Amino acid sequence: MNRLASKVAVVTGASLGIGRACAERLAQQGAAVALFDVLDEAGSELADRLTTEGHLAAYWHVDVSDEIQVRDALQSVAARFGALHVLVNNAGISGVAKPTHEVTEQEWDRVQAVNVKGVFFCTKHAIPLLRRAGGGSIVNLSSIAGLVGTAGVAPYHASKGAVRLMTKNDAVSYAADRIRVNSVHPGYIWTPMVEQHLRTTSVDFESARREAAALHPLGCMGEPDDVAWAVVYLASDEARFVTGIELVVDGGYVAR
Ligand code: NAP
């Protein structure tokens, strides 16, 4: 399968979870993939494995909340692979789980720095490269938490709601440049982030896991690949008339 043949893609937060699955699927579909993360060992190992399997892949240490690191890494990707066509803004953190009146300014700011400013910095510095390539696709990882409310994770909800509407702003702003911008809204996907969230917020981890699964009408949590296939579609030319949408991948969570 070569749905992304001759495209160059950046995936942020590519060492684990959803980002890792996106990097693997994009590479298998023919893209050269640049993996950005702060977890260097896991990211480098994945890039090495993809290279051994015959794909074009490389790892960059990039904290998406650091504008200089983002700018320099994107320039370096374009120099190494010749262009940039796809940006997957996936890196994100769940932040603290506590009532809004107990959240500190520092806890609030850290979530916005990664989840919102990180998307802003990556988009800002990718746009000139995507323009130079004659267009491209930006896929932003929002969440069901960017569509509907739960309780006790206000900084996360604020960040994912922001990503949802940044997506629409950028979709309209850059449509004339043939740069498409869409958001993906996963339900609970079984990744290190969700495991850590359930371990820190529950007394009985196994019950909490079952209860989280039961929130989805399909009766289970999703797997990283469920999201990766949505990202492959939006990144590819199959989605050439699709911009500004919210692609929900949630086992029916928000359909209730
Ligand atoms: P994950 O398992 O924690 O993986 C995220 C990766 O991003 C980790 O390698 C993480 O490193 C890295 N990262 C964190 N902060 C970073 C930064 N400042 N710069 C670069 N990399 C950074 O998370 P996930 O569950 O795959 O989630 C991926 C995205 O999907 C997030 O935006 C998340 O909000 C969204 N999402 C997830 C779910 C879900 O149920 N899993 C649902 C809806 C939306 P560390 O481990 O060191 O933090």
mmCIF file of N, CA, C and O in Angstrom, residues 41-123:
data_model
loop_
_atom_site.group_PDB
_atom_site.id
_atom_site.type_symbol
_atom_site.label_atom_id
_atom_site.label_comp_id
_atom_site.label_asym_id
_atom_site.label_seq_id
_atom_site.Cartn_x
_atom_site.Cartn_y
_atom_site.Cartn_z
ATOM 1 N N GLU A 41 15.007 7.429 23.828
ATOM 2 C CA GLU A 41 15.345 6.022 23.600
ATOM 3 C C GLU A 41 14.249 5.338 22.762
ATOM 4 O O GLU A 41 14.532 4.710 21.739
ATOM 5 N N ALA A 42 13.000 5.487 23.204
ATOM 6 C CA ALA A 42 11.891 4.836 22.490
ATOM 7 C C ALA A 42 11.758 5.386 21.071
ATOM 8 O O ALA A 42 11.511 4.635 20.113
ATOM 9 N N GLY A 43 11.945 6.699 20.914
ATOM 10 C CA GLY A 43 11.812 7.308 19.591
ATOM 11 C C GLY A 43 12.907 6.859 18.644
ATOM 12 O O GLY A 43 12.648 6.538 17.473
ATOM 13 N N SER A 44 14.142 6.822 19.144
ATOM 14 C CA SER A 44 15.262 6.390 18.288
ATOM 15 C C SER A 44 15.114 4.925 17.908
ATOM 16 O O SER A 44 15.386 4.545 16.762
ATOM 17 N N GLU A 45 14.684 4.100 18.869
ATOM 18 C CA GLU A 45 14.500 2.669 18.572
ATOM 19 C C GLU A 45 13.450 2.475 17.479
ATOM 20 O O GLU A 45 13.618 1.651 16.578
ATOM 21 N N LEU A 46 12.363 3.234 17.568
ATOM 22 C CA LEU A 46 11.313 3.099 16.552
ATOM 23 C C LEU A 46 11.844 3.543 15.182
ATOM 24 O O LEU A 46 11.621 2.865 14.168
ATOM 25 N N ALA A 47 12.550 4.669 15.150
ATOM 26 C CA ALA A 47 13.099 5.149 13.870
ATOM 27 C C ALA A 47 14.061 4.112 13.293
ATOM 28 O O ALA A 47 14.032 3.830 12.084
ATOM 29 N N ASP A 48 14.877 3.515 14.152
ATOM 30 C CA ASP A 48 15.834 2.493 13.669
ATOM 31 C C ASP A 48 15.082 1.286 13.110
ATOM 32 O O ASP A 48 15.449 0.734 12.075
ATOM 33 N N ARG A 49 14.038 0.864 13.825
ATOM 34 C CA ARG A 49 13.284 -0.315 13.365
ATOM 35 C C ARG A 49 12.622 -0.035 12.015
ATOM 36 O O ARG A 49 12.678 -0.852 11.099
ATOM 37 N N LEU A 50 11.997 1.148 11.892
ATOM 38 C CA LEU A 50 11.339 1.485 10.620
ATOM 39 C C LEU A 50 12.362 1.527 9.484
ATOM 40 O O LEU A 50 12.093 1.057 8.374
ATOM 41 N N THR A 51 13.548 2.051 9.776
ATOM 42 C CA THR A 51 14.606 2.116 8.760
ATOM 43 C C THR A 51 15.038 0.705 8.362
ATOM 44 O O THR A 51 15.185 0.406 7.163
ATOM 45 N N THR A 52 15.201 -0.160 9.365
ATOM 46 C CA THR A 52 15.593 -1.551 9.088
ATOM 47 C C THR A 52 14.548 -2.245 8.215
ATOM 48 O O THR A 52 14.877 -3.089 7.383
ATOM 49 N N GLU A 53 13.281 -1.881 8.413
ATOM 50 C CA GLU A 53 12.204 -2.491 7.613
ATOM 51 C C GLU A 53 12.124 -1.894 6.202
ATOM 52 O O GLU A 53 11.243 -2.271 5.419
ATOM 53 N N GLY A 54 13.001 -0.921 5.908
ATOM 54 C CA GLY A 54 13.055 -0.389 4.540
ATOM 55 C C GLY A 54 12.338 0.940 4.358
ATOM 56 O O GLY A 54 12.198 1.426 3.232
ATOM 57 N N HIS A 55 11.883 1.550 5.473
ATOM 58 C CA HIS A 55 11.208 2.845 5.367
ATOM 59 C C HIS A 55 12.211 3.966 5.601
ATOM 60 O O HIS A 55 13.294 3.749 6.148
ATOM 61 N N LEU A 56 11.807 5.191 5.199
ATOM 62 C CA LEU A 56 12.623 6.362 5.507
ATOM 63 C C LEU A 56 12.106 6.938 6.814
ATOM 64 O O LEU A 56 10.939 7.374 6.895
ATOM 65 N N ALA A 57 12.959 6.954 7.849
ATOM 66 C CA ALA A 57 12.514 7.464 9.155
ATOM 67 C C ALA A 57 13.710 7.975 9.941
ATOM 68 O O ALA A 57 14.820 7.451 9.799
ATOM 69 N N ALA A 58 13.487 9.005 10.748
ATOM 70 C CA ALA A 58 14.548 9.510 11.627
ATOM 71 C C ALA A 58 13.893 10.174 12.839
ATOM 72 O O ALA A 58 12.734 10.609 12.773
ATOM 73 N N TYR A 59 14.663 10.211 13.923
ATOM 74 C CA TYR A 59 14.154 10.761 15.186
ATOM 75 C C TYR A 59 14.828 12.095 15.498
ATOM 76 O O TYR A 59 16.031 12.240 15.316
ATOM 77 N N TRP A 60 14.035 13.040 15.999
ATOM 78 C CA TRP A 60 14.551 14.319 16.506
ATOM 79 C C TRP A 60 14.059 14.516 17.940
ATOM 80 O O TRP A 60 12.850 14.307 18.205
ATOM 81 N N HIS A 61 14.955 14.930 18.836
ATOM 82 C CA HIS A 61 14.504 15.336 20.180
ATOM 83 C C HIS A 61 13.861 16.715 20.059
ATOM 84 O O HIS A 61 14.541 17.698 19.768
ATOM 85 N N VAL A 62 12.556 16.784 20.281
ATOM 86 C CA VAL A 62 11.848 18.071 20.199
ATOM 87 C C VAL A 62 10.804 18.149 21.303
ATOM 88 O O VAL A 62 9.877 17.334 21.356
ATOM 89 N N ASP A 63 10.965 19.137 22.167
ATOM 90 C CA ASP A 63 9.907 19.489 23.110
ATOM 91 C C ASP A 63 9.027 20.504 22.387
ATOM 92 O O ASP A 63 9.484 21.621 22.085
ATOM 93 N N VAL A 64 7.787 20.128 22.093
ATOM 94 C CA VAL A 64 6.946 21.002 21.257
ATOM 95 C C VAL A 64 6.596 22.328 21.937
ATOM 96 O O VAL A 64 6.133 23.254 21.274
ATOM 97 N N SER A 65 6.826 22.422 23.243
ATOM 98 C CA SER A 65 6.551 23.692 23.925
ATOM 99 C C SER A 65 7.731 24.670 23.807
ATOM 100 O O SER A 65 7.672 25.765 24.367
ATOM 101 N N ASP A 66 8.783 24.266 23.095
ATOM 102 C CA ASP A 66 9.972 25.108 22.922
ATOM 103 C C ASP A 66 10.048 25.549 21.456
ATOM 104 O O ASP A 66 10.368 24.748 20.571
ATOM 105 N N GLU A 67 9.759 26.814 21.201
ATOM 106 C CA GLU A 67 9.631 27.281 19.809
ATOM 107 C C GLU A 67 10.921 27.110 19.018
ATOM 108 O O GLU A 67 10.879 26.748 17.822
ATOM 109 N N ILE A 68 12.057 27.353 19.640
ATOM 110 C CA ILE A 68 13.333 27.262 18.902
ATOM 111 C C ILE A 68 13.598 25.815 18.488
ATOM 112 O O ILE A 68 14.012 25.537 17.350
ATOM 113 N N GLN A 69 13.351 24.877 19.418
ATOM 114 C CA GLN A 69 13.537 23.457 19.077
ATOM 115 C C GLN A 69 12.624 23.061 17.913
ATOM 116 O O GLN A 69 13.028 22.349 16.993
ATOM 117 N N VAL A 70 11.381 23.515 17.967
ATOM 118 C CA VAL A 70 10.411 23.183 16.913
ATOM 119 C C VAL A 70 10.879 23.752 15.573
ATOM 120 O O VAL A 70 10.939 23.045 14.558
ATOM 121 N N ARG A 71 11.230 25.026 15.569
ATOM 122 C CA ARG A 71 11.662 25.689 14.314
ATOM 123 C C ARG A 71 12.869 24.983 13.709
ATOM 124 O O ARG A 71 12.879 24.641 12.527
ATOM 125 N N ASP A 72 13.873 24.732 14.558
ATOM 126 C CA ASP A 72 15.118 24.139 14.043
ATOM 127 C C ASP A 72 14.879 22.715 13.537
ATOM 128 O O ASP A 72 15.433 22.304 12.513
ATOM 129 N N ALA A 73 14.066 21.948 14.263
ATOM 130 C CA ALA A 73 13.830 20.555 13.856
ATOM 131 C C ALA A 73 13.059 20.506 12.535
ATOM 132 O O ALA A 73 13.368 19.685 11.661
ATOM 133 N N LEU A 74 12.058 21.373 12.375
ATOM 134 C CA LEU A 74 11.298 21.356 11.115
ATOM 135 C C LEU A 74 12.191 21.734 9.936
ATOM 136 O O LEU A 74 12.125 21.128 8.858
ATOM 137 N N GLN A 75 13.065 22.714 10.140
ATOM 138 C CA GLN A 75 14.024 23.084 9.073
ATOM 139 C C GLN A 75 14.918 21.897 8.741
ATOM 140 O O GLN A 75 15.213 21.604 7.576
ATOM 141 N N SER A 76 15.334 21.192 9.792
ATOM 142 C CA SER A 76 16.235 20.055 9.613
ATOM 143 C C SER A 76 15.536 18.909 8.866
ATOM 144 O O SER A 76 16.145 18.237 8.029
ATOM 145 N N VAL A 77 14.258 18.693 9.155
ATOM 146 C CA VAL A 77 13.495 17.653 8.447
ATOM 147 C C VAL A 77 13.422 17.986 6.956
ATOM 148 O O VAL A 77 13.675 17.138 6.090
ATOM 149 N N ALA A 78 13.089 19.245 6.652
ATOM 150 C CA ALA A 78 12.967 19.644 5.237
ATOM 151 C C ALA A 78 14.304 19.514 4.522
ATOM 152 O O ALA A 78 14.358 19.099 3.360
ATOM 153 N N ALA A 79 15.401 19.832 5.233
ATOM 154 C CA ALA A 79 16.724 19.705 4.611
ATOM 155 C C ALA A 79 17.060 18.233 4.369
ATOM 156 O O ALA A 79 17.579 17.866 3.326
ATOM 157 N N ARG A 80 16.711 17.385 5.338
ATOM 158 C CA ARG A 80 17.091 15.966 5.214
ATOM 159 C C ARG A 80 16.231 15.209 4.202
ATOM 160 O O ARG A 80 16.729 14.424 3.407
ATOM 161 N N PHE A 81 14.899 15.453 4.248
ATOM 162 C CA PHE A 81 14.002 14.680 3.379
ATOM 163 C C PHE A 81 13.545 15.462 2.141
ATOM 164 O O PHE A 81 12.791 14.941 1.322
ATOM 165 N N GLY A 82 13.954 16.743 2.050
ATOM 166 C CA GLY A 82 13.705 17.497 0.819
ATOM 167 C C GLY A 82 12.447 18.341 0.806
ATOM 168 O O GLY A 82 12.302 19.201 -0.056
ATOM 169 N N ALA A 83 11.527 18.111 1.751
ATOM 170 C CA ALA A 83 10.267 18.871 1.754
ATOM 171 C C ALA A 83 9.488 18.514 3.019
ATOM 172 O O ALA A 83 9.925 17.672 3.819
ATOM 173 N N LEU A 84 8.334 19.136 3.191
ATOM 174 C CA LEU A 84 7.382 18.719 4.232
ATOM 175 C C LEU A 84 5.979 18.778 3.633
ATOM 176 O O LEU A 84 5.603 19.780 3.026
ATOM 177 N N HIS A 85 5.218 17.681 3.784
ATOM 178 C CA HIS A 85 3.847 17.641 3.242
ATOM 179 C C HIS A 85 2.789 17.403 4.317
ATOM 180 O O HIS A 85 1.618 17.745 4.125
ATOM 181 N N VAL A 86 3.174 16.749 5.425
ATOM 182 C CA VAL A 86 2.189 16.342 6.442
ATOM 183 C C VAL A 86 2.740 16.657 7.833
ATOM 184 O O VAL A 86 3.893 16.333 8.132
ATOM 185 N N LEU A 87 1.904 17.281 8.657
ATOM 186 C CA LEU A 87 2.258 17.505 10.070
ATOM 187 C C LEU A 87 1.161 16.897 10.936
ATOM 188 O O LEU A 87 -0.007 17.263 10.785
ATOM 189 N N VAL A 88 1.547 15.972 11.805
ATOM 190 C CA VAL A 88 0.587 15.395 12.752
ATOM 191 C C VAL A 88 0.914 15.949 14.133
ATOM 192 O O VAL A 88 1.915 15.571 14.757
ATOM 193 N N ASN A 89 0.079 16.880 14.598
ATOM 194 C CA ASN A 89 0.269 17.496 15.916
ATOM 195 C C ASN A 89 -0.376 16.599 16.965
ATOM 196 O O ASN A 89 -1.545 16.764 17.329
ATOM 197 N N ASN A 90 0.416 15.625 17.435
ATOM 198 C CA ASN A 90 -0.110 14.602 18.342
ATOM 199 C C ASN A 90 0.371 14.765 19.783
ATOM 200 O O ASN A 90 -0.347 14.384 20.707
ATOM 201 N N ALA A 91 1.580 15.315 19.987
ATOM 202 C CA ALA A 91 2.142 15.371 21.348
ATOM 203 C C ALA A 91 1.158 16.045 22.288
ATOM 204 O O ALA A 91 0.592 17.095 21.965
ATOM 205 N N GLY A 92 0.946 15.435 23.437
ATOM 206 C CA GLY A 92 0.017 16.026 24.388
ATOM 207 C C GLY A 92 0.170 15.375 25.747
ATOM 208 O O GLY A 92 0.712 14.270 25.867
ATOM 209 N N ILE A 93 -0.291 16.070 26.764
ATOM 210 C CA ILE A 93 -0.275 15.521 28.128
ATOM 211 C C ILE A 93 -1.667 15.680 28.720
ATOM 212 O O ILE A 93 -2.416 16.587 28.330
ATOM 213 N N SER A 94 -1.997 14.798 29.656
ATOM 214 C CA SER A 94 -3.334 14.891 30.261
ATOM 215 C C SER A 94 -3.354 15.904 31.401
ATOM 216 O O SER A 94 -4.390 16.473 31.712
ATOM 217 N N GLY A 95 -2.193 16.133 32.027
ATOM 218 C CA GLY A 95 -2.139 17.105 33.130
ATOM 219 C C GLY A 95 -2.803 16.570 34.388
ATOM 220 O O GLY A 95 -3.104 15.387 34.493
ATOM 221 N N VAL A 96 -3.039 17.466 35.323
ATOM 222 C CA VAL A 96 -3.589 17.046 36.617
ATOM 223 C C VAL A 96 -5.067 16.697 36.502
ATOM 224 O O VAL A 96 -5.777 17.245 35.659
ATOM 225 N N ALA A 97 -5.494 15.772 37.361
ATOM 226 C CA ALA A 97 -6.919 15.434 37.458
ATOM 227 C C ALA A 97 -7.388 15.878 38.842
ATOM 228 O O ALA A 97 -7.159 15.192 39.836
ATOM 229 N N LYS A 98 -7.981 17.060 38.908
ATOM 230 C CA LYS A 98 -8.491 17.589 40.168
ATOM 231 C C LYS A 98 -9.522 18.671 39.871
ATOM 232 O O LYS A 98 -9.548 19.202 38.752
ATOM 233 N N PRO A 99 -10.339 19.005 40.861
ATOM 234 C CA PRO A 99 -11.357 20.034 40.603
ATOM 235 C C PRO A 99 -10.710 21.373 40.234
ATOM 236 O O PRO A 99 -9.609 21.682 40.695
ATOM 237 N N THR A 100 -11.422 22.141 39.422
ATOM 238 C CA THR A 100 -10.876 23.401 38.905
ATOM 239 C C THR A 100 -10.355 24.307 40.025
ATOM 240 O O THR A 100 -9.294 24.930 39.886
ATOM 241 N N HIS A 101 -11.066 24.364 41.166
ATOM 242 C CA HIS A 101 -10.656 25.311 42.214
ATOM 243 C C HIS A 101 -9.379 24.877 42.935
ATOM 244 O O HIS A 101 -8.843 25.630 43.748
ATOM 245 N N GLU A 102 -8.880 23.677 42.626
ATOM 246 C CA GLU A 102 -7.622 23.221 43.237
ATOM 247 C C GLU A 102 -6.434 23.261 42.262
ATOM 248 O O GLU A 102 -5.301 22.978 42.633
ATOM 249 N N VAL A 103 -6.706 23.598 41.002
ATOM 250 C CA VAL A 103 -5.637 23.601 39.990
ATOM 251 C C VAL A 103 -4.763 24.840 40.179
ATOM 252 O O VAL A 103 -5.270 25.957 40.329
ATOM 253 N N THR A 104 -3.430 24.640 40.179
ATOM 254 C CA THR A 104 -2.535 25.791 40.313
ATOM 255 C C THR A 104 -2.279 26.415 38.938
ATOM 256 O O THR A 104 -2.478 25.773 37.901
ATOM 257 N N GLU A 105 -1.799 27.643 38.967
ATOM 258 C CA GLU A 105 -1.490 28.338 37.715
ATOM 259 C C GLU A 105 -0.430 27.565 36.932
ATOM 260 O O GLU A 105 -0.510 27.429 35.703
ATOM 261 N N GLN A 106 0.546 27.036 37.661
ATOM 262 C CA GLN A 106 1.631 26.289 37.003
ATOM 263 C C GLN A 106 1.087 25.024 36.319
ATOM 264 O O GLN A 106 1.463 24.695 35.187
ATOM 265 N N GLU A 107 0.162 24.316 37.010
ATOM 266 C CA GLU A 107 -0.430 23.100 36.422
ATOM 267 C C GLU A 107 -1.237 23.461 35.182
ATOM 268 O O GLU A 107 -1.195 22.756 34.165
ATOM 269 N N TRP A 108 -1.985 24.542 35.268
ATOM 270 C CA TRP A 108 -2.768 25.004 34.113
ATOM 271 C C TRP A 108 -1.857 25.335 32.939
ATOM 272 O O TRP A 108 -2.054 24.866 31.815
ATOM 273 N N ASP A 109 -0.809 26.134 33.230
ATOM 274 C CA ASP A 109 0.069 26.621 32.162
ATOM 275 C C ASP A 109 0.818 25.481 31.469
ATOM 276 O O ASP A 109 1.052 25.545 30.261
ATOM 277 N N ARG A 110 1.212 24.447 32.216
ATOM 278 C CA ARG A 110 1.987 23.362 31.589
ATOM 279 C C ARG A 110 1.149 22.636 30.528
ATOM 280 O O ARG A 110 1.638 22.313 29.446
ATOM 281 N N VAL A 111 -0.124 22.388 30.846
ATOM 282 C CA VAL A 111 -0.984 21.695 29.874
ATOM 283 C C VAL A 111 -1.175 22.561 28.627
ATOM 284 O O VAL A 111 -1.069 22.071 27.496
ATOM 285 N N GLN A 112 -1.394 23.847 28.834
ATOM 286 C CA GLN A 112 -1.590 24.721 27.658
ATOM 287 C C GLN A 112 -0.285 24.834 26.857
ATOM 288 O O GLN A 112 -0.299 24.914 25.624
ATOM 289 N N ALA A 113 0.858 24.827 27.562
ATOM 290 C CA ALA A 113 2.153 24.983 26.876
ATOM 291 C C ALA A 113 2.396 23.829 25.909
ATOM 292 O O ALA A 113 2.886 24.037 24.800
ATOM 293 N N VAL A 114 2.064 22.612 26.322
ATOM 294 C CA VAL A 114 2.294 21.453 25.447
ATOM 295 C C VAL A 114 1.149 21.309 24.449
ATOM 296 O O VAL A 114 1.366 21.235 23.235
ATOM 297 N N ASN A 115 -0.083 21.282 24.952
ATOM 298 C CA ASN A 115 -1.223 20.892 24.108
ATOM 299 C C ASN A 115 -1.694 21.999 23.165
ATOM 300 O O ASN A 115 -2.242 21.701 22.099
ATOM 301 N N VAL A 116 -1.506 23.254 23.575
ATOM 302 C CA VAL A 116 -1.992 24.358 22.726
ATOM 303 C C VAL A 116 -0.818 25.085 22.059
ATOM 304 O O VAL A 116 -0.757 25.186 20.833
ATOM 305 N N LYS A 117 0.122 25.548 22.882
ATOM 306 C CA LYS A 117 1.248 26.277 22.296
ATOM 307 C C LYS A 117 2.081 25.348 21.418
ATOM 308 O O LYS A 117 2.636 25.771 20.398
ATOM 309 N N GLY A 118 2.150 24.076 21.784
ATOM 310 C CA GLY A 118 2.898 23.122 20.965
ATOM 311 C C GLY A 118 2.295 23.009 19.568
ATOM 312 O O GLY A 118 3.021 22.975 18.563
ATOM 313 N N VAL A 119 0.978 22.947 19.496
ATOM 314 C CA VAL A 119 0.305 22.887 18.179
ATOM 315 C C VAL A 119 0.552 24.190 17.413
ATOM 316 O O VAL A 119 0.831 24.189 16.208
ATOM 317 N N PHE A 120 0.475 25.298 18.141
ATOM 318 C CA PHE A 120 0.721 26.614 17.516
ATOM 319 C C PHE A 120 2.141 26.688 16.946
ATOM 320 O O PHE A 120 2.338 27.046 15.774
ATOM 321 N N PHE A 121 3.145 26.344 17.760
ATOM 322 C CA PHE A 121 4.541 26.459 17.294
ATOM 323 C C PHE A 121 4.787 25.559 16.080
ATOM 324 O O PHE A 121 5.422 25.975 15.106
ATOM 325 N N CYS A 122 4.311 24.317 16.161
ATOM 326 C CA CYS A 122 4.558 23.389 15.049
ATOM 327 C C CYS A 122 3.862 23.867 13.787
ATOM 328 O O CYS A 122 4.435 23.836 12.690
ATOM 329 N N THR A 123 2.619 24.322 13.928
ATOM 330 C CA THR A 123 1.881 24.828 12.763
ATOM 331 C C THR A 123 2.580 26.057 12.181
ATOM 332 O O THR A 123 2.809 26.152 10.972
#
